[in-house]
Amino acid sequence: MTETTNLDKPESQVAAIWRQFREHKGAVFGLAVLGFLVVFVLIGPLLWQAETLKVSEALKVKNQGPSLRFPLGTDQLGRDMLDRMMSAGQVSLAVGFIAMMIAIFFGTFIGILAGYFKRLDGPLMRLTDMFLALPLIPLLLVMVMLFRDRIAKVVGPEMGAFILIVFAIGLTSWMHAARIVRGEVLALKEREYVLAARSIGAPPRRIILRHILPNVISPVMVAATLGIAEAIITESVLSFLGLGFPPDFPTWGRLLFDGLQYMQLYPERVIWPGLAISLTVLSVNYIGDGLRDALDPKARGR
Amino acid sequence: MKLKTALLGAACAFAIAPAAFAERGADGHVNVLYWQAPSTLNPYLSSGTKDVESASLILEGLAGFNEKGEVVARLADSVPTVENGGVSADLTQITWKLKPGLLWSDGTPVTSADAKFTYEYCTHPEGGCAQAARYEGIASIDTPDAETVVITFSAPKPNPYTAFVGGTSPILQAAQFANCLGAAASTCTEQNFGPIGTGPFMVTEFKTNDTVSLAANPNYRDPAKPAFATMTVKGGGDAEAAARAVMETGEFDYAWNTQINPELQAAMAGGGKGTFLNGFGTLVERIEMNMTDPSADLPEGERATTMHPHPILTDIRVRTALSKAIDRQVLVDVGYGSAGRPTCNLVPAPEMFASDNTGCLTQDIEGAKALLDEAGWVPGADGIREKDGVKLHVLYQTSTNPVRQDFQALIKGWWEEIGVSTELKNIDASVYFGGDAGSPDTFQKFYADVEMYANNFDGTDPEPYLAQYLCDKIPGPANQWQGENINRFCDPAYDVLVKEMSATAEMGKRSELAKKMNDMLTKDSMVVVPLVDRGRLSAASTSLGGTLLNTWDTEMWNVQDWFRVK
């Protein structure tokens, strides 16, 4: 007679994180909203194709309210707002995600180098301070001036503006991630398991990739989600100032700017893009919050 | 019988009532809103419109301009001309006579010495006079007696109405400003904030960048004017808020420069509390065609210079087609409403200089297509026209401004309809108009195929404005890109006309030359494609009477005639 033990299969790490994440109602809600927005801008244009109108035809239907023909109405030039919201969203979200990835890559890379190699710490952190002190707008003006024509010649004006803006935002917002990562690495590299790895002769590359990087993932993830929000807002600011994208290439920020002067007569012109930007930023922030709780083993199960 | 007399008396009282109202100070207080608040009341120390116009309530010149752009006498007895002998036959001298018995608001007499002093004040070598251009070309000013001012020019001056004419060159009181010459000018705060003048009002309190309080000038030359006893000029807010303050809340009687979008204009005008006043000057929104090649493949220093003519736009048929495709009335309706009107002229006003060129006003998409076909540009597979493997593609740039971006979107739509692929670009206004020779994005460098902006000329004489299109005024690396001939137009026949105009005094001939030059730039060559004649838009309450918007002088030019509608 043997005692049968009915032990549950230990749950995998991903499942544990997901279970913990689900506990955070705000985060789940944020994920749903963000998911909806992504579907809206990616799948939406396949389902909803705006009519192509001649200028004279479009002007006859300007400033219309929501209707079956134009679900979100039309703007002052008779352009379909739903279509513009979707194509603007593609650009804004793409800028947000890609700029964030660039910023996180640079931030993590520099943070780990600075934290792990003592000799690099000083110079890299001073470099970080220098970038923190750089004013973003003049820097972007210079970058646009110097590189726009050259990039546009290779990839076309719209893609050129996209690459330029994404890199400009990415290269000017990695500093916070770098500081966070450096702090974590400084603490982690004194841990016993790192010491053990080093004692058996593991090279730094291996220690970093195997033992340190997985452990700094959680703060990096949080910084990344917040970075998306920041990048979308920066892009909105740039569109608002008329920098960057050509004027016939809508982004949420530009739609907001265009709608501003019609705010009293047609408030929906600013409400839709404003709502989209706010919802994205808010949902991303909640997701970040939920991820931090879920990834932190100390907070888990609390 | 008694009742009848009483009734008659009452009737008489009503009949003479309008006359009774025409008494100085009878209409109480008037509120004026200049949303860009005045920062000084001395127009010689600021070129800001807000400062010049607020000062014109207090200070006056010998003459001014009326709403048609004609010179009318103010402090002068009459306007001197060649015919009445006031201007010498060789155009080098003008003699002004003051009205007899003029007094400053402090009660002292106005003399020709004040005029001479004003000239010395503004042309002082150590002072930075903002209106020095009004006194350019003057050799000397003589005052043979207390009422005569003789201005001698160093060269014949076909348009002698510059010094002491209009709100930008009023006469200062010599006694008050005697110690403010040259470098001391800006330190004379008391004088600059409270000048003694001859205008209908005088300052009682000045809060810089905020409020000017004024009272009727007791010594104003017309004893019945102004109708208002006191006035407040307030600053702050923006154009939209200013329009609202007059048109919706009624807090103010008059608001300056209420340029808002047409839909909002219509909504506010519907309220019935006020009306928008518009006046048209010389400000024209236009598209300039680049006659040189702006291609980025060319080395810096050769790009957009006369060394390389434009590969596409040098063909007049392409330029004409681009102009034909545009519906200017639609642009006005979308962008300016009652503050704009379609135009085909570079010089739309004054009337005597405006050509009768209206050929561009009707849109002609089919005609444009036919012209491009004729020029050898045939539609390719994607609808874009091409010739010898080159696509018909233009880069269209302008400054960042919501109205301009709407224009870009509309014009792009029309151009794509005729098969011209259009790439849009907008540039921050401070960079675009900044004139920095190191920046590739200035409107002078013109690193684009076509560009849009607005420009106007000062005063009523278009000669210096038309002279901008001389061959030797083309911007380029040699002159640090500072030329005014933005589209690099160069025609020896045009240069001859400019020279001829500078030596012609007779007005009929001058107007003929100006029209001919205007036509050469617009309908004959389509190098400049005018779109909209942009007017000024201000708002006046329905209870304020006598307002007449003047774009040639300050908007306050006839404030002495304002009254309260009862």
Coordinates of N, CA and C in Angstrom, one line a residue, chain B residues 203-363:
Chain B
V203 N -3.3 110.5 -22.4 CA -3.1 109.4 -21.5 C -3.3 109.9 -20.0
T204 N -4.1 109.1 -19.3 CA -4.2 109.4 -17.8 C -3.4 108.4 -17.0
E205 N -3.4 107.2 -17.5 CA -2.6 106.2 -16.8 C -2.1 105.1 -17.8
F206 N -0.9 104.7 -17.6 CA -0.4 103.7 -18.5 C 0.3 102.6 -17.7
K207 N -0.3 101.4 -17.8 CA 0.3 100.2 -17.2 C 0.9 99.4 -18.3
T208 N 2.2 99.3 -18.4 CA 2.8 98.7 -19.5 C 2.4 97.2 -19.7
N209 N 2.2 96.8 -20.9 CA 1.7 95.5 -21.2 C 0.4 95.1 -20.6
D210 N -0.4 96.1 -20.3 CA -1.6 95.8 -19.6 C -2.7 96.8 -20.1
T211 N -2.8 97.9 -19.5 CA -3.9 98.8 -19.7 C -3.4 100.3 -20.0
V212 N -4.1 100.9 -20.9 CA -3.9 102.4 -21.1 C -5.3 103.0 -20.8
S213 N -5.3 104.0 -19.9 CA -6.5 104.8 -19.6 C -6.3 106.1 -20.2
L214 N -7.4 106.5 -20.9 CA -7.3 107.8 -21.7 C -8.5 108.7 -21.4
A215 N -8.3 110.0 -21.6 CA -9.4 110.9 -21.5 C -9.4 111.8 -22.7
A216 N -10.6 112.4 -23.0 CA -10.7 113.2 -24.2 C -9.7 114.4 -24.1
N217 N -9.0 114.8 -25.1 CA -8.1 115.9 -25.2 C -8.9 117.2 -25.2
P218 N -8.8 118.0 -24.1 CA -9.6 119.2 -24.0 C -9.2 120.2 -25.1
N219 N -8.0 120.1 -25.7 CA -7.6 121.0 -26.7 C -7.6 120.5 -28.1
Y220 N -8.4 119.4 -28.3 CA -8.5 118.8 -29.6 C -9.1 119.9 -30.6
R221 N -8.6 119.9 -31.9 CA -8.9 121.0 -32.8 C -10.4 121.1 -33.2
D222 N -11.1 119.9 -33.1 CA -12.6 120.0 -33.4 C -13.3 120.0 -32.0
P223 N -13.9 121.1 -31.7 CA -14.5 121.2 -30.3 C -15.6 120.2 -30.0
A224 N -16.2 119.6 -31.1 CA -17.3 118.7 -30.8 C -16.8 117.3 -30.7
K225 N -15.5 117.0 -30.9 CA -15.0 115.6 -30.8 C -13.9 115.5 -29.8
P226 N -13.6 114.3 -29.3 CA -14.3 113.0 -29.6 C -15.6 112.9 -28.7
A227 N -16.5 112.0 -29.2 CA -17.8 111.8 -28.5 C -17.6 111.2 -27.1
F228 N -16.5 110.4 -27.0 CA -16.3 109.7 -25.7 C -15.4 110.5 -24.8
A229 N -15.8 110.5 -23.5 CA -15.1 111.3 -22.5 C -13.9 110.5 -22.1
T230 N -14.0 109.2 -22.0 CA -12.8 108.4 -21.5 C -12.8 107.1 -22.4
M231 N -11.6 106.5 -22.3 CA -11.4 105.3 -23.1 C -10.4 104.4 -22.3
T232 N -10.6 103.1 -22.5 CA -9.7 102.1 -21.9 C -9.2 101.2 -23.0
V233 N -7.9 101.1 -23.1 CA -7.3 100.1 -24.1 C -6.7 99.0 -23.3
K234 N -7.2 97.8 -23.4 CA -6.8 96.7 -22.5 C -6.1 95.7 -23.4
G235 N -5.1 95.0 -22.8 CA -4.4 94.0 -23.5 C -4.6 92.6 -22.9
G236 N -4.2 91.6 -23.6 CA -4.3 90.2 -23.0 C -5.2 89.3 -23.8
G237 N -4.9 88.0 -23.7 CA -5.7 87.0 -24.4 C -5.2 86.7 -25.8
D238 N -6.0 86.1 -26.6 CA -5.6 85.9 -28.0 C -6.8 86.3 -28.9
A239 N -6.6 86.1 -30.2 CA -7.6 86.6 -31.2 C -9.0 86.1 -30.9
E240 N -9.0 84.8 -30.6 CA -10.3 84.2 -30.4 C -11.0 84.8 -29.1
A241 N -10.3 84.9 -28.0 CA -10.8 85.5 -26.8 C -11.3 86.9 -27.1
A242 N -10.5 87.6 -27.9 CA -10.8 89.0 -28.2 C -12.2 89.1 -28.9
A243 N -12.3 88.2 -29.9 CA -13.5 88.2 -30.7 C -14.7 87.9 -29.8
R244 N -14.5 87.0 -28.9 CA -15.6 86.6 -28.0 C -16.0 87.8 -27.1
A245 N -15.0 88.5 -26.6 CA -15.3 89.6 -25.7 C -16.2 90.7 -26.3
V246 N -16.1 90.8 -27.6 CA -17.0 91.8 -28.3 C -18.2 91.1 -28.8
M247 N -18.1 90.0 -29.4 CA -19.2 89.4 -30.2 C -20.1 88.5 -29.3
E248 N -19.6 88.0 -28.1 CA -20.4 87.2 -27.3 C -20.7 87.8 -25.9
T249 N -19.7 88.2 -25.2 CA -20.0 88.7 -23.9 C -20.2 90.2 -23.8
G250 N -19.8 90.9 -24.9 CA -20.1 92.3 -24.9 C -19.3 93.2 -23.9
E251 N -18.2 92.6 -23.4 CA -17.4 93.4 -22.4 C -16.7 94.5 -23.1
F252 N -16.4 94.4 -24.4 CA -15.6 95.4 -25.1 C -16.4 95.9 -26.3
D253 N -16.1 97.1 -26.7 CA -16.7 97.7 -27.8 C -16.0 97.5 -29.1
Y254 N -14.7 97.3 -29.0 CA -13.9 97.1 -30.2 C -12.8 96.2 -29.9
A255 N -12.5 95.2 -30.8 CA -11.4 94.4 -30.6 C -10.6 94.3 -31.9
W256 N -9.2 94.5 -31.7 CA -8.3 94.6 -32.8 C -7.9 93.2 -33.2
N257 N -7.7 93.0 -34.5 CA -7.1 91.7 -35.1 C -7.8 90.5 -34.5
T258 N -9.0 90.2 -34.9 CA -9.7 89.0 -34.4 C -9.7 87.9 -35.5
Q259 N -8.5 87.6 -36.0 CA -8.4 86.6 -37.1 C -8.7 85.2 -36.6
I260 N -9.9 84.7 -36.8 CA -10.3 83.4 -36.4 C -10.9 82.6 -37.6
N261 N -11.1 81.3 -37.4 CA -11.5 80.6 -38.6 C -12.9 80.9 -39.0
P262 N -13.3 80.7 -40.3 CA -14.5 81.2 -40.9 C -15.8 80.6 -40.1
E263 N -15.7 79.4 -39.7 CA -16.8 78.8 -39.0 C -17.2 79.5 -37.7
L264 N -16.1 79.8 -37.0 CA -16.3 80.5 -35.7 C -16.8 81.9 -36.0
Q265 N -16.2 82.5 -37.1 CA -16.7 83.9 -37.4 C -18.2 83.9 -37.7
A266 N -18.7 82.9 -38.4 CA -20.1 82.8 -38.7 C -20.9 82.6 -37.5
A267 N -20.4 81.7 -36.6 CA -21.2 81.4 -35.4 C -21.3 82.6 -34.5
M268 N -20.2 83.4 -34.4 CA -20.2 84.6 -33.5 C -21.0 85.7 -34.1
A269 N -20.9 85.9 -35.4 CA -21.6 87.0 -36.1 C -23.1 86.7 -35.9
G270 N -23.5 85.4 -35.9 CA -24.9 85.1 -35.7 C -25.5 85.6 -34.4
G271 N -24.7 85.8 -33.4 CA -25.1 86.2 -32.1 C -25.8 87.6 -32.1
G272 N -25.4 88.5 -33.1 CA -26.0 89.8 -33.3 C -25.5 90.8 -32.3
K273 N -24.5 90.5 -31.4 CA -24.0 91.5 -30.5 C -23.0 92.5 -31.1
G274 N -22.4 92.0 -32.2 CA -21.4 92.8 -32.9 C -21.2 92.4 -34.3
T275 N -20.3 93.1 -35.0 CA -20.1 92.8 -36.4 C -18.6 92.7 -36.6
F276 N -18.2 91.9 -37.6 CA -16.8 91.9 -37.9 C -16.5 92.9 -39.0
L277 N -15.5 93.7 -38.8 CA -15.1 94.7 -39.8 C -14.0 94.1 -40.6
N278 N -14.0 94.2 -41.9 CA -12.8 93.8 -42.7 C -12.4 94.9 -43.6
G279 N -11.1 94.8 -43.8 CA -10.5 95.8 -44.7 C -9.4 95.1 -45.5
F280 N -9.2 95.4 -46.7 CA -8.2 94.7 -47.5 C -7.0 95.6 -47.8
G281 N -5.8 95.1 -47.5 CA -4.6 95.9 -47.8 C -3.9 95.2 -48.9
T282 N -2.6 95.0 -48.7 CA -1.8 94.4 -49.7 C -1.2 93.0 -49.4
L283 N -1.7 92.4 -48.3 CA -1.2 91.1 -47.9 C -1.7 90.0 -48.8
V284 N -0.9 89.4 -49.5 CA -1.3 88.3 -50.5 C -0.6 87.0 -50.1
E285 N -1.5 86.0 -49.9 CA -1.0 84.6 -49.7 C -0.7 84.1 -51.1
R286 N 0.5 83.6 -51.4 CA 0.8 83.2 -52.7 C 1.7 81.9 -52.8
I287 N 1.7 81.3 -53.9 CA 2.6 80.2 -54.2 C 3.7 80.7 -55.1
E288 N 4.9 80.5 -54.7 CA 6.0 81.0 -55.5 C 6.6 79.7 -56.2
M289 N 6.9 79.9 -57.4 CA 7.5 78.8 -58.2 C 9.0 78.9 -58.2
N290 N 9.7 77.9 -58.0 CA 11.2 78.0 -58.0 C 11.7 77.8 -59.4
M291 N 12.4 78.8 -59.9 CA 12.9 78.8 -61.3 C 14.3 78.0 -61.3
T292 N 14.8 77.7 -60.1 CA 16.1 77.0 -60.1 C 15.9 75.6 -59.5
D293 N 16.9 74.8 -59.8 CA 16.8 73.4 -59.4 C 17.2 73.2 -57.9
P294 N 16.2 72.8 -57.1 CA 16.5 72.6 -55.6 C 17.0 71.2 -55.3
S295 N 17.3 70.4 -56.3 CA 17.6 69.0 -56.1 C 18.7 68.8 -55.0
A296 N 18.5 67.8 -54.1 CA 19.5 67.5 -53.1 C 20.7 66.9 -53.7
D297 N 20.7 66.4 -55.0 CA 21.8 65.8 -55.6 C 22.9 66.8 -55.9
L298 N 22.5 68.1 -56.1 CA 23.4 69.1 -56.4 C 24.3 69.5 -55.2
P299 N 25.5 69.9 -55.4 CA 26.3 70.2 -54.3 C 25.8 71.5 -53.6
E300 N 26.1 71.6 -52.3 CA 25.7 72.8 -51.6 C 26.4 74.0 -52.2
G301 N 25.7 75.1 -52.4 CA 26.3 76.3 -53.0 C 25.9 76.4 -54.5
E302 N 25.4 75.2 -55.1 CA 24.9 75.2 -56.4 C 23.4 75.0 -56.4
R303 N 23.0 74.3 -55.3 CA 21.6 73.9 -55.2 C 20.7 75.2 -55.1
A304 N 19.6 75.2 -55.9 CA 18.7 76.3 -55.9 C 19.4 77.6 -56.2
T305 N 20.4 77.6 -57.1 CA 20.9 78.8 -57.6 C 20.7 78.9 -59.1
T306 N 21.0 80.1 -59.6 CA 20.8 80.3 -61.1 C 21.7 79.4 -62.0
M307 N 22.7 78.7 -61.4 CA 23.5 77.8 -62.2 C 22.7 76.7 -62.8
H308 N 21.6 76.3 -62.1 CA 20.9 75.1 -62.6 C 19.4 75.5 -62.7
P309 N 18.9 75.7 -63.9 CA 17.4 76.0 -64.0 C 16.6 74.8 -63.6
H310 N 15.4 75.1 -63.2 CA 14.5 74.0 -62.7 C 14.1 73.1 -63.8
P311 N 14.2 71.7 -63.6 CA 14.0 70.8 -64.7 C 12.5 70.8 -65.2
I312 N 11.6 71.1 -64.3 CA 10.2 71.0 -64.7 C 9.5 72.3 -64.7
L313 N 9.7 73.1 -63.7 CA 8.9 74.4 -63.6 C 9.4 75.5 -64.6
T314 N 10.5 75.3 -65.3 CA 10.9 76.4 -66.2 C 9.9 76.4 -67.4
D315 N 9.1 75.3 -67.6 CA 8.1 75.3 -68.6 C 6.8 76.0 -68.2
I316 N 6.5 77.1 -68.9 CA 5.4 77.9 -68.4 C 4.1 77.2 -68.4
R317 N 4.0 76.1 -69.3 CA 2.7 75.4 -69.4 C 2.5 74.6 -68.1
V318 N 3.6 74.1 -67.5 CA 3.4 73.4 -66.2 C 3.0 74.4 -65.1
R319 N 3.6 75.5 -65.1 CA 3.3 76.5 -64.1 C 1.8 77.0 -64.2
T320 N 1.4 77.2 -65.5 CA 0.0 77.6 -65.7 C -1.0 76.5 -65.3
A321 N -0.6 75.3 -65.6 CA -1.5 74.2 -65.2 C -1.7 74.1 -63.7
L322 N -0.6 74.3 -63.0 CA -0.6 74.2 -61.5 C -1.6 75.3 -61.0
S323 N -1.5 76.5 -61.6 CA -2.4 77.6 -61.2 C -3.8 77.3 -61.5
K324 N -4.1 76.8 -62.7 CA -5.4 76.6 -63.2 C -6.2 75.5 -62.3
A325 N -5.4 74.6 -61.7 CA -6.1 73.5 -61.0 C -6.6 74.0 -59.6
I326 N -6.2 75.2 -59.2 CA -6.6 75.7 -57.9 C -7.9 76.5 -57.9
D327 N -8.8 76.1 -57.0 CA -10.1 76.9 -56.8 C -9.9 77.9 -55.6
R328 N -9.6 79.1 -56.0 CA -9.2 80.1 -54.9 C -10.4 80.4 -54.0
Q329 N -11.6 80.4 -54.5 CA -12.8 80.7 -53.6 C -12.9 79.7 -52.5
V330 N -12.6 78.4 -52.8 CA -12.7 77.4 -51.8 C -11.6 77.6 -50.7
L331 N -10.4 78.0 -51.2 CA -9.4 78.3 -50.2 C -9.8 79.4 -49.2
V332 N -10.5 80.5 -49.8 CA -10.9 81.6 -48.9 C -12.0 81.1 -48.0
D333 N -12.9 80.3 -48.5 CA -14.0 79.8 -47.6 C -13.5 78.9 -46.5
V334 N -12.4 78.1 -46.8 CA -11.9 77.2 -45.7 C -11.0 78.0 -44.8
G335 N -10.2 78.9 -45.3 CA -9.2 79.5 -44.4 C -9.5 80.9 -43.8
Y336 N -10.2 81.7 -44.5 CA -10.3 83.1 -44.0 C -11.7 83.7 -43.9
G337 N -12.7 83.1 -44.6 CA -14.0 83.6 -44.6 C -14.1 85.1 -45.0
S338 N -14.7 86.0 -44.2 CA -14.8 87.3 -44.7 C -13.5 88.1 -44.6
A339 N -12.5 87.5 -44.1 CA -11.2 88.2 -44.0 C -10.3 87.9 -45.2
G340 N -10.9 87.3 -46.2 CA -10.0 87.1 -47.4 C -10.9 87.1 -48.6
R341 N -10.2 87.3 -49.8 CA -10.9 87.2 -51.1 C -9.9 86.7 -52.1
P342 N -10.4 85.9 -53.1 CA -9.5 85.4 -54.1 C -8.9 86.5 -54.9
T343 N -7.6 86.3 -55.3 CA -7.0 87.3 -56.1 C -6.0 86.6 -57.1
C344 N -5.7 87.3 -58.2 CA -4.7 86.9 -59.2 C -3.6 87.8 -59.2
N345 N -3.6 88.9 -58.3 CA -2.7 89.9 -58.4 C -1.7 89.9 -57.2
L346 N -0.4 90.3 -57.5 CA 0.6 90.4 -56.5 C 0.4 91.7 -55.8
V347 N -0.1 92.7 -56.5 CA -0.4 94.0 -56.0 C -1.9 94.2 -56.1
P348 N -2.7 93.8 -55.0 CA -4.1 93.8 -55.1 C -4.7 95.2 -54.8
A349 N -3.9 96.1 -54.2 CA -4.4 97.4 -53.8 C -3.2 98.3 -53.6
P350 N -3.3 99.6 -53.5 CA -4.5 100.4 -53.7 C -5.1 100.3 -55.1
E351 N -6.3 100.7 -55.2 CA -7.1 100.5 -56.4 C -6.4 101.0 -57.7
M352 N -5.7 102.1 -57.5 CA -5.0 102.7 -58.7 C -3.9 101.8 -59.2
F353 N -3.3 100.9 -58.4 CA -2.2 100.1 -58.8 C -2.6 98.7 -59.1
A354 N -3.9 98.4 -58.8 CA -4.4 97.0 -59.0 C -4.8 96.7 -60.4
S355 N -4.2 95.6 -61.0 CA -4.4 95.2 -62.3 C -5.8 94.6 -62.4
D356 N -6.4 94.6 -63.6 CA -7.8 94.0 -63.7 C -7.7 92.5 -64.1
N357 N -6.6 91.9 -63.6 CA -6.3 90.5 -63.9 C -7.2 89.5 -63.1
T358 N -8.1 88.9 -63.7 CA -9.0 88.0 -62.9 C -9.1 86.6 -63.6
G359 N -8.2 86.4 -64.5 CA -8.2 85.1 -65.3 C -8.1 83.8 -64.5
C360 N -7.5 83.9 -63.3 CA -7.2 82.7 -62.6 C -8.3 82.3 -61.6
L361 N -9.4 83.2 -61.5 CA -10.4 83.0 -60.5 C -11.2 81.7 -60.7
T362 N -11.4 81.3 -62.0 CA -12.2 80.1 -62.1 C -11.3 78.9 -62.3
Q363 N -11.6 77.9 -61.6 CA -10.8 76.6 -61.6 C -11.0 75.9 -62.9

